[in-house]
Short mmCIF file of C-alpha atoms and ligand atoms in Angstrom, two decimals:
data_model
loop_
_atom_site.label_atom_id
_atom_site.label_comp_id
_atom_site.label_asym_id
_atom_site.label_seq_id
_atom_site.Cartn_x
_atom_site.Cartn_y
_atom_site.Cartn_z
CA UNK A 633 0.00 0.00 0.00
CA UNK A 634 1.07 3.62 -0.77
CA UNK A 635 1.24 6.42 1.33
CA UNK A 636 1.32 8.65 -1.41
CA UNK A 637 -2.27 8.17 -2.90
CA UNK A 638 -4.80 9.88 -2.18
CA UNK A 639 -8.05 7.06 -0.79
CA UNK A 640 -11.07 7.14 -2.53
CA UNK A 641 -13.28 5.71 0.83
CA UNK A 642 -16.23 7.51 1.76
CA UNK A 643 -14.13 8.49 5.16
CA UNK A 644 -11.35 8.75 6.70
CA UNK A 645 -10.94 11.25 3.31
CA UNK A 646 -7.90 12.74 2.84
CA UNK A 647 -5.90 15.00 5.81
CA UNK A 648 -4.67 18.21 4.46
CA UNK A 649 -1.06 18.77 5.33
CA UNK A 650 -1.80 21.72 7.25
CA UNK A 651 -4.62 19.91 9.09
CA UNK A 652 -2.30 17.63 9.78
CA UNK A 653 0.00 20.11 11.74
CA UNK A 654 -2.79 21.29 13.59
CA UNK A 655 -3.56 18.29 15.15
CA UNK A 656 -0.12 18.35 16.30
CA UNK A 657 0.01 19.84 19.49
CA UNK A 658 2.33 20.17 22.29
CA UNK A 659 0.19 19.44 25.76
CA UNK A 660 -1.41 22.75 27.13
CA UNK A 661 -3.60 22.86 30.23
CA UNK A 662 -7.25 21.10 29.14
CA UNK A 663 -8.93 23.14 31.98
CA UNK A 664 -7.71 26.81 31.23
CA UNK A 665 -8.63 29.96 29.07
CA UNK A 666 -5.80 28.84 26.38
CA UNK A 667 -8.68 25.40 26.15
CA UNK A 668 -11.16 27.64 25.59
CA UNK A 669 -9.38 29.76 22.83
CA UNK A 670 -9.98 26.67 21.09
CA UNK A 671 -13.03 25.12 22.27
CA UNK A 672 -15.68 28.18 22.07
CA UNK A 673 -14.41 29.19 18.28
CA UNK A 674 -14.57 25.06 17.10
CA UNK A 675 -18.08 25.10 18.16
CA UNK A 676 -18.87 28.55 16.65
CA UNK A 677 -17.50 27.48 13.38
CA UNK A 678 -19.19 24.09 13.86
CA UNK A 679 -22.86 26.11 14.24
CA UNK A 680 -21.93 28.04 11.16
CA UNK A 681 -21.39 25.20 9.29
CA UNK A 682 -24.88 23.11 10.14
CA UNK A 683 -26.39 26.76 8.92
CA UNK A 684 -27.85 27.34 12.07
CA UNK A 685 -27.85 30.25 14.57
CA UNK A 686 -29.32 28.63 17.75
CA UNK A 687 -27.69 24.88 17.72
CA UNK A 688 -26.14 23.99 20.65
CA UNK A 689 -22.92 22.30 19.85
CA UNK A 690 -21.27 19.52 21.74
CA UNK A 691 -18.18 17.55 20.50
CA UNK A 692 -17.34 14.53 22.13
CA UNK A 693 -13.96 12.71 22.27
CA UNK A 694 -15.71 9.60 20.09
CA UNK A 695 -16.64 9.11 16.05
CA UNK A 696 -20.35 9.16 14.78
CA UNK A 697 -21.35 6.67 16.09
CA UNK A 698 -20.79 8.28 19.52
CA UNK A 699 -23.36 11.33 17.85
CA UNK A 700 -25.78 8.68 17.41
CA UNK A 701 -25.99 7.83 21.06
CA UNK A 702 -25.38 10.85 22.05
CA UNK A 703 -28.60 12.06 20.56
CA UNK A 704 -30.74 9.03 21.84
CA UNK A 705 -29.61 8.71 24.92
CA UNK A 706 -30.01 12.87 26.06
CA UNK A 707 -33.53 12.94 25.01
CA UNK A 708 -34.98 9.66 25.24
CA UNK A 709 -36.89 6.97 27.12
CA UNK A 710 -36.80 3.44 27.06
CA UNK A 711 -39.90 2.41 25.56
CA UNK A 712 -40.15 5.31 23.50
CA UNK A 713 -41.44 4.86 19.75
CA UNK A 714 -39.03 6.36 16.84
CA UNK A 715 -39.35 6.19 13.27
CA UNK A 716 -37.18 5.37 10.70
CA UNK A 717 -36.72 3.99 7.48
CA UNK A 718 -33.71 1.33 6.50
CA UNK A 719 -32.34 1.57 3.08
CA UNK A 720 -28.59 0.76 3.82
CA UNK A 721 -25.91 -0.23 6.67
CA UNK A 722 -25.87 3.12 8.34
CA UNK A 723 -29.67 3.34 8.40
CA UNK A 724 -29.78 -0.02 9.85
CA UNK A 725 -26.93 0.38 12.44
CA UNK A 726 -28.51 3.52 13.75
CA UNK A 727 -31.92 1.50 13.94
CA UNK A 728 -30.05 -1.44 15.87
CA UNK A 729 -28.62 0.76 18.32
CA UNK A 730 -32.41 2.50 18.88
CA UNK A 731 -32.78 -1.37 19.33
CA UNK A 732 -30.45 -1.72 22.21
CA UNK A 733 -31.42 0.74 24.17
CA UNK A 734 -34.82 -0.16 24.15
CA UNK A 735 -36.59 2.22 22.07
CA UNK A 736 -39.19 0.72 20.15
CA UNK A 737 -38.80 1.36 16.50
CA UNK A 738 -41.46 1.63 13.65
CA UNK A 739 -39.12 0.41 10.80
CA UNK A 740 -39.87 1.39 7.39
CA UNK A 741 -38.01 -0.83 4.85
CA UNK A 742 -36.82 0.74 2.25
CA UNK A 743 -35.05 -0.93 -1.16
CA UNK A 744 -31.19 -0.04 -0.73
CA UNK A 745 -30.49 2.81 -3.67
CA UNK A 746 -34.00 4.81 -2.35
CA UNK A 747 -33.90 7.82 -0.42
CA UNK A 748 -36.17 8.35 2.46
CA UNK A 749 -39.74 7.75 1.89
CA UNK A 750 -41.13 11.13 3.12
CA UNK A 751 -44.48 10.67 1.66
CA UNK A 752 -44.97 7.45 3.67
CA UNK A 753 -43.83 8.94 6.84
CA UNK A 754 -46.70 12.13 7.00
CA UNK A 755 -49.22 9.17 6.67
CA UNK A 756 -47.62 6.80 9.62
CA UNK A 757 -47.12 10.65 11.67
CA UNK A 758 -50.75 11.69 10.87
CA UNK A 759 -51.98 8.42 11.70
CA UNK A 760 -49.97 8.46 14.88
CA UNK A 761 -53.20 10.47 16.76
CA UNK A 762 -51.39 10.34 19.98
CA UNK A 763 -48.28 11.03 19.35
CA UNK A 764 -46.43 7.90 20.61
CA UNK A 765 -43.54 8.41 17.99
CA UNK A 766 -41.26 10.86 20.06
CA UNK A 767 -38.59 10.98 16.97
CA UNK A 768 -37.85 10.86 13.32
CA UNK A 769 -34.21 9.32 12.76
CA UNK A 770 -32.94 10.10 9.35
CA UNK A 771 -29.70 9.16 7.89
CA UNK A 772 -29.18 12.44 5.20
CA UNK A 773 -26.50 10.51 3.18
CA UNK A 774 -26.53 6.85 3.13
CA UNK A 775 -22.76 5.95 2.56
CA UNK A 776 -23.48 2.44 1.88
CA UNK A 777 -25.68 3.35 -1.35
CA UNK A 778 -24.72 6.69 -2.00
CA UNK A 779 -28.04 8.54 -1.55
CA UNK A 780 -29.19 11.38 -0.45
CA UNK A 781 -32.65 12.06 0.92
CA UNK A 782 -34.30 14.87 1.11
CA UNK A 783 -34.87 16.24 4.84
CA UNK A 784 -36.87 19.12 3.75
CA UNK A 785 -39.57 16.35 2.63
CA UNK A 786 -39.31 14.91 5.80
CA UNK A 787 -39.88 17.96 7.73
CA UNK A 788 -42.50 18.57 5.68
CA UNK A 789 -43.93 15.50 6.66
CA UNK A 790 -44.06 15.99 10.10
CA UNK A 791 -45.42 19.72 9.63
CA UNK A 792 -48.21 18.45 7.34
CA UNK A 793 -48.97 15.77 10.01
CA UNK A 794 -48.71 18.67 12.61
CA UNK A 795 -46.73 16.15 14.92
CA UNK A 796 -44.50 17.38 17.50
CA UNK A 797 -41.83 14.13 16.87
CA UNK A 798 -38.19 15.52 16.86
CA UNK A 799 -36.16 14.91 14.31
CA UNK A 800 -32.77 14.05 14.54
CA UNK A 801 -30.49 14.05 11.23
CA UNK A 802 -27.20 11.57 10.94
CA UNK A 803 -25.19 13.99 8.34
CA UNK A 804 -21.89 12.20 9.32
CA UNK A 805 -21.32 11.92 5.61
CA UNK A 806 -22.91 14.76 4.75
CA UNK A 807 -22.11 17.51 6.65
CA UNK A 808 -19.44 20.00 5.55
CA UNK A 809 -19.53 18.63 2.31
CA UNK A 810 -23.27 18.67 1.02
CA UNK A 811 -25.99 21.60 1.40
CA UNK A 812 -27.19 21.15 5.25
CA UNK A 813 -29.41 23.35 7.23
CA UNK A 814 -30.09 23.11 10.39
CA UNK A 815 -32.14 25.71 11.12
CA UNK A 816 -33.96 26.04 8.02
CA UNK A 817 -35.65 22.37 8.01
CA UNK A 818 -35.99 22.62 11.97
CA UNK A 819 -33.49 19.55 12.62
CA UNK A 820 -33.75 18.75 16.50
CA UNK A 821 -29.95 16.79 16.90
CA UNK A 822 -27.71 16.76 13.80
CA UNK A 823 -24.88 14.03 14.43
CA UNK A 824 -21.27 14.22 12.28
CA UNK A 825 -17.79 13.06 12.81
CA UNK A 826 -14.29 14.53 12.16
CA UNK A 827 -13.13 11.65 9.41
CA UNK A 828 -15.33 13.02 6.70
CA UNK A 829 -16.32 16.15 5.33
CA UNK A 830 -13.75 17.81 8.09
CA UNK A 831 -10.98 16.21 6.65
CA UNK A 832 -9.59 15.41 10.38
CA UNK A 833 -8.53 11.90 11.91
CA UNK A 834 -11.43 9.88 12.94
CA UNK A 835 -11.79 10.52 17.17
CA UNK A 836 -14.81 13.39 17.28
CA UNK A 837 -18.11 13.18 17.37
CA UNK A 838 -20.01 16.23 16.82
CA UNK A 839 -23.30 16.84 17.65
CA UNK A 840 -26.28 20.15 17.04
CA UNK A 841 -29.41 20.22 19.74
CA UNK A 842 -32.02 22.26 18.86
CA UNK A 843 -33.84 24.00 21.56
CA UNK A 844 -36.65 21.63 21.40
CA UNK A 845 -34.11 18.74 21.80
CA UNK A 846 -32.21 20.36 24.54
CA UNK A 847 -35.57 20.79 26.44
CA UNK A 848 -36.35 16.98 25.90
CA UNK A 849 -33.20 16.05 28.10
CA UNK A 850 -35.26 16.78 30.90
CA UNK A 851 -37.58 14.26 30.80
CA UNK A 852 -35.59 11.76 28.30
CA UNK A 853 -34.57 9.05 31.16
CA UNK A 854 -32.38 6.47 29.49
CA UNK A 855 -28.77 5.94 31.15
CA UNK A 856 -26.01 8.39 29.95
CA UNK A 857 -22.37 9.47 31.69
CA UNK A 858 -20.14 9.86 28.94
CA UNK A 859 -22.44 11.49 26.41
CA UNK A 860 -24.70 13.88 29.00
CA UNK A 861 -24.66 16.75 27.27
CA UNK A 862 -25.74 18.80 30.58
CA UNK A 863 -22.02 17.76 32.10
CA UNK A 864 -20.60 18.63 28.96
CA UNK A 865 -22.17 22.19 28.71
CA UNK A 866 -20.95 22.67 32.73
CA UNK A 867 -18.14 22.01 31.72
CA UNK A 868 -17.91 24.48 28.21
CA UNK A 869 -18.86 26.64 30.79
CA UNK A 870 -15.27 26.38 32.21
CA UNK A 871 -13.21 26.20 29.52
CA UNK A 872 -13.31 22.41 30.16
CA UNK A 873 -14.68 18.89 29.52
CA UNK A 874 -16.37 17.18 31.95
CA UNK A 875 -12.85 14.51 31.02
CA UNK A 876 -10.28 14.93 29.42
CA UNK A 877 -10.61 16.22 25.79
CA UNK A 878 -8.59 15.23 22.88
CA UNK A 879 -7.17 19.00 22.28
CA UNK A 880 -5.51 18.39 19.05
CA UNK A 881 -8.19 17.00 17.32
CA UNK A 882 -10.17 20.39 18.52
CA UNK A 883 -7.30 22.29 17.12
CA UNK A 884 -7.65 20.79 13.71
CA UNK A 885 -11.19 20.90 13.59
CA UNK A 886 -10.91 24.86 14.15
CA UNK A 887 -8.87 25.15 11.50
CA UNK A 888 -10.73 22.72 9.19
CA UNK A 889 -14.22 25.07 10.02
CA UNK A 890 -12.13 27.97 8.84
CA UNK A 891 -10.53 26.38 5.99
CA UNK A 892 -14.42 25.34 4.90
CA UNK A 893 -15.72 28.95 5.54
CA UNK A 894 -13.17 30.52 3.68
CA UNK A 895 -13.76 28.41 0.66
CA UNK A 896 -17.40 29.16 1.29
CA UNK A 897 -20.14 26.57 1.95
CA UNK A 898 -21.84 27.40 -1.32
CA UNK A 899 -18.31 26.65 -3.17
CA UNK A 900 -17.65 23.53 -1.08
CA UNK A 901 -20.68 22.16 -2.10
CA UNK A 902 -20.65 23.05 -5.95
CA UNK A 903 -16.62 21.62 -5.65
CA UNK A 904 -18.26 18.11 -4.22
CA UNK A 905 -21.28 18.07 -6.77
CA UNK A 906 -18.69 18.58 -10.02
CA UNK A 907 -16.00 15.70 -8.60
CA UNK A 908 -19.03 13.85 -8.45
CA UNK A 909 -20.94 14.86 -11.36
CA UNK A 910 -17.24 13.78 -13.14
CA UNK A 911 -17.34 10.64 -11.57
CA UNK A 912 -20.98 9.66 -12.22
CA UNK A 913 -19.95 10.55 -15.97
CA UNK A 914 -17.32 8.02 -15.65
CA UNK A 915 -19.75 5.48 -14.37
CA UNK A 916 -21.85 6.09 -17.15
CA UNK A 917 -18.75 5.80 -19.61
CA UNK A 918 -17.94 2.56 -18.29
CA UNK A 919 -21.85 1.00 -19.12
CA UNK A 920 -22.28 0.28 -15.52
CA UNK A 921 -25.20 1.75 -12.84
CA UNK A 922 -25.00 3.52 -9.80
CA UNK A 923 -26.88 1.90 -6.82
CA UNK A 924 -28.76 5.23 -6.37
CA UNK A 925 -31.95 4.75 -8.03
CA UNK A 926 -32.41 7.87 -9.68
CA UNK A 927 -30.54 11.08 -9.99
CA UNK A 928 -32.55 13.39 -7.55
CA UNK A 929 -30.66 10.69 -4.09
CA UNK A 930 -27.12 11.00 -6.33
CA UNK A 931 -24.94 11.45 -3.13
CA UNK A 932 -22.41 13.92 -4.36
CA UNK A 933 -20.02 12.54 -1.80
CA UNK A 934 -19.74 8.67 -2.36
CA UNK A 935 -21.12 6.46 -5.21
CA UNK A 936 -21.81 3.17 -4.77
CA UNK A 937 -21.22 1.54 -8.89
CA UNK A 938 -22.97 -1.80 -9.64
CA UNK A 939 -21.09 -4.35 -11.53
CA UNK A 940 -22.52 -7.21 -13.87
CA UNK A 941 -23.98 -10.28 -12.49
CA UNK A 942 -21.78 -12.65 -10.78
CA UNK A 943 -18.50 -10.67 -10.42
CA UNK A 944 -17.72 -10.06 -6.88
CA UNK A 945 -17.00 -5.89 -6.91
CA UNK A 946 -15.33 -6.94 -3.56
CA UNK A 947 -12.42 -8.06 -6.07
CA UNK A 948 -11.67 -4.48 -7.15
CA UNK A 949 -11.48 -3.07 -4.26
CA UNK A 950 -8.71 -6.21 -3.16
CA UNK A 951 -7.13 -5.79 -6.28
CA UNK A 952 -6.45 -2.09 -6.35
CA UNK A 953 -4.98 -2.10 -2.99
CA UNK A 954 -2.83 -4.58 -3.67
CA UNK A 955 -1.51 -4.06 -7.33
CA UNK A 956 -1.89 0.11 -7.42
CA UNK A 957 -2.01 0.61 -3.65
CA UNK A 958 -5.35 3.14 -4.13
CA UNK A 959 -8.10 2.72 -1.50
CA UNK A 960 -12.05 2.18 -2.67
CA UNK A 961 -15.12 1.69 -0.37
CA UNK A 962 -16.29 -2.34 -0.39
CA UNK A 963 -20.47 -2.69 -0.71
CA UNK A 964 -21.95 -3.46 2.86
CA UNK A 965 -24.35 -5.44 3.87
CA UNK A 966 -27.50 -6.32 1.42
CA UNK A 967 -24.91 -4.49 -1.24
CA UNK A 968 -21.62 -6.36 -0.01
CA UNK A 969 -20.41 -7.67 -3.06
CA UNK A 970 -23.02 -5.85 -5.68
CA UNK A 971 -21.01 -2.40 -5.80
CA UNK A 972 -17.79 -1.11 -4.94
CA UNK A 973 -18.10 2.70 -3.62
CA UNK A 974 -15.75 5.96 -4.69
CA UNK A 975 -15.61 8.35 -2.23
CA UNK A 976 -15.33 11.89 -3.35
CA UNK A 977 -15.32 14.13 -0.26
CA UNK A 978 -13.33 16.01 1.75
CA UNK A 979 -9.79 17.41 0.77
CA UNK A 980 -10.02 16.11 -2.90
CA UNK A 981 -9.73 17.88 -6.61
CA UNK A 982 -11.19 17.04 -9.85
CA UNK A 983 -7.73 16.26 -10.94
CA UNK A 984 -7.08 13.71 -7.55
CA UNK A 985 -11.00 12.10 -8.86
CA UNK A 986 -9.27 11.43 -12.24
CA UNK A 987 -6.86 9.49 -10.73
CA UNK A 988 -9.28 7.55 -8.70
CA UNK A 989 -11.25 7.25 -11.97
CA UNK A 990 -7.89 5.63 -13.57
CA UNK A 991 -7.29 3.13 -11.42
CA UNK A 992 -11.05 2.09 -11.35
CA UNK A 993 -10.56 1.51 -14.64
CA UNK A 994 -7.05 -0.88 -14.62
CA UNK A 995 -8.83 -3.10 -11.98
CA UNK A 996 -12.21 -3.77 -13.87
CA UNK A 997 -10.02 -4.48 -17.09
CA UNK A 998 -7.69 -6.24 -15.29
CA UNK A 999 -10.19 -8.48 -13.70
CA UNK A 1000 -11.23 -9.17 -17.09
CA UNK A 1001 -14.74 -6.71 -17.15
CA UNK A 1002 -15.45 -5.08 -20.83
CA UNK A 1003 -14.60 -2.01 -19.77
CA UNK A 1004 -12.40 0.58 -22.70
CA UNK A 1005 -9.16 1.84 -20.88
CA UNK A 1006 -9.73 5.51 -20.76
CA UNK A 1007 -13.42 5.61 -21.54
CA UNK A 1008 -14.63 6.98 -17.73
CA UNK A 1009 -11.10 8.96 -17.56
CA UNK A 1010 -12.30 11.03 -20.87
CA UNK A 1011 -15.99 11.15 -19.84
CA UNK A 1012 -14.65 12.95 -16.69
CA UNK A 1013 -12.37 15.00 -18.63
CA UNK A 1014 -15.16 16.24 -20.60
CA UNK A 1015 -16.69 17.36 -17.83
CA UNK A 1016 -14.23 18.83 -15.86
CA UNK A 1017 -13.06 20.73 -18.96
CA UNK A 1018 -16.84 22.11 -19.83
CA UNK A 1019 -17.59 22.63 -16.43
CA UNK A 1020 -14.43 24.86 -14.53
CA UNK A 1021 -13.95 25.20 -10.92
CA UNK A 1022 -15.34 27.93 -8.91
CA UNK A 1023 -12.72 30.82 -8.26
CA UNK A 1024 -12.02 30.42 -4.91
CA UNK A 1025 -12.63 33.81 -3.34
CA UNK A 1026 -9.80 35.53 -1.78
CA UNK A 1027 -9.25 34.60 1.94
CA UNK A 1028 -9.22 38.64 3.18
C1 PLP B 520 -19.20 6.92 8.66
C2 PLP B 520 -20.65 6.99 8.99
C3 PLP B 520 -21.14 6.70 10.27
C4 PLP B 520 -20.29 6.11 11.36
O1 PLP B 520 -19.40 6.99 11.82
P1 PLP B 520 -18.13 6.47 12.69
O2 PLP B 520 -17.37 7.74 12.76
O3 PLP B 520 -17.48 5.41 11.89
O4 PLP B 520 -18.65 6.02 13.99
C5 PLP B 520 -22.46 6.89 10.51
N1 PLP B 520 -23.30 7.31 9.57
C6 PLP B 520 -22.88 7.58 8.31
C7 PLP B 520 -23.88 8.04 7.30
C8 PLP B 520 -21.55 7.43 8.00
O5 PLP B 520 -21.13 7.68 6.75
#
């Protein structure tokens, strides 16, 4: 394996050198004003980023997962109903953990390339008279498929159904590198991680509560120590963690928020939706399908590429690590074996997606598929060419 590629997995992405040196910290005091002078600016720049001007923002020592628990745990009782649908392995994982801690979930099962069925869930809200369902857990970007769903719709839902249900968001591989808004489609807990769209080592969780969700700590009952937001915010409130935090990793994020707001959301986002739009033209190039059903769930940060009948896609991802030393995404779960994934976010250029398209290529012909040397390369090309980057803006 090579050091020197860049990895085309939907997360970890790709650690900017100067990230990199910003996670690289000599020791300061964790409970002093030189903590805070990181702390309260990370979680500034972390509110910007969700688009929202009343989060509260909590980051955890952890990785999403840790979000995901952090958010059911603070506001939740066992017993409780929740809603959600399953169309892939983060869906599902989410849904098993509800499971575990003994929240009763109404599981809509959804086929594996499909977004979120909104439609469906303002007729289980409306006919939910009493309002047993206490929350609406939606995965934003399913990484295992590479689809988006629209959480607009699902607010929508839930408005339409006038139900009070909160609704929590997992944007883990969607946040900071696809169009998010906290505020604007009235998400209750938004749960990400460092490893993706921050372009930071996996080890934080981070974590939005709405007002509404902060207020539902107070009566949510199920265990928490490690993720109780309430010791966490006593402890913001002393330029402190309730434990000890892991400082560098704060550090970096700082400087990834400013890195990200200094591109500008708006040209963050158009820079993932053109890699991707590139990569989906590859895909097309090549004759095979993405796993996303239809264009409006393309997830401009991963795509999850069907190959023919019989071939095991777990093959190219075995075979590019070990003859070109280039990382891919395997398929998960119902998928495992049906796609291989690119990932396209994070620290990454249209000209660092052609040579992820490249290597696609020399495994699939390698491993004998029909596929023209240079046929999703040029498709790309094409694109990129007709389609230029964004000027960045200057930094002043
Ligand atoms: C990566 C990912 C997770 C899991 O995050 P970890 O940091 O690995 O715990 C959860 N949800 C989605 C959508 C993801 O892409």
């Amino acid at each position: 394996m090579s050091f020197q590629n860049p990895v085309f997995i939907p997360g970890p992405t790709n650690i900017p050198e100067s990230l990199r040196k910003a996670c690289d910290m000599p020791t300061i005091d964790h409970r002093s004003p030189l903590f805070g002078q990181i702390l309260h600016p990370a979680r500034a720049s972390v509110q910007k980023i969700l688009k929202s001007k009343c989060a509260e923002v909590f980051i955890f020592p952890s990785s999403g997962t840790g979000g995901w628990e952090t958010a059911l745990t603070n506001t939740l009782s066992a017993g409780d109903k929740v809603l959600a649908a399953r169309n892939g392995m983060f869906s599902h994982r989410w849904i098993d953990m509800c499971q575990r801690h003994g929240l009763n979930v109404k599981i809509v099962e959804t086929p594996w390339g499909q977004g979120l069925p909104a439609d469906h869930y303002e007729e289980i809200l409306t006919a939910d008279a009493n309002h047993e369902i206490k929350a609406v857990i939606a995965t934003h970007n399913e990484t295992a498929t590479g689809v988006k769903s629209d959480i607009a719709a699902v607010r929508k839902a839930l408005n339409a159904a006038k139900h009070p249900a909160m609704l929590f968001v997992d944007g883990v591989s969607s946040i900071a590198s696809m169009d998010f808004r906290f505020d604007e489609w009235g998400v209750d807990v938004a749960v990400t991680g460092s490893q993706k769209g921050f372009m930071l080592p996996a080890g934080l969780a981070i974590v939005g509560f709405s007002k509404k969700a902060m207020e539902a700590t107070k009566t949510g009952t199920l265990p928490r120590t490690f993720f109780d937001v309430h010791d966490m915010a006593k402890g913001y409130a002393n330029n402190a963690y309730p434990y000890t935090p892991a400082v560098g990793l704060m550090n970096g994020l700082n400087q990834a928020c400013d890195m990200l707001l200094r591109e500008g959301l708006e040209n963050v986002f158009a820079r993932h939706y053109r890699i991707a739009e590139g990569v989906r033209a590859a895909v097309s190039a090549w004759g095979l399908e993405l796993c996303a059903a239809n264009p409006s769930v393309y997830s401009d940060t991963v795509s999850a590429i069907r190959t023919p009948d019989g071939f095991d896609a777990t093959d190219i991802v075995t075979h590019a690590a070990e003859k070109y030393g280039v990382a891919f995404g395997v398929g998960l779960g119902e998928v495992a074996g049906k796609v291989f994934r690119i990932g396209h976010l994070g620290s990454l250029t249209d000209v660092m997606a052609l040579s992820g398209i490249a290597t696609a290529e020399m495994c699939m012909a390698d491993l004998g598929l029909n596929i023209q040397l240079g046929s999703g390369v040029t498709a790309a090309q094409e694109y990129y060419r007709g389609h230029p980057a964004v000027a960045q803006k200057d930094a002043a």
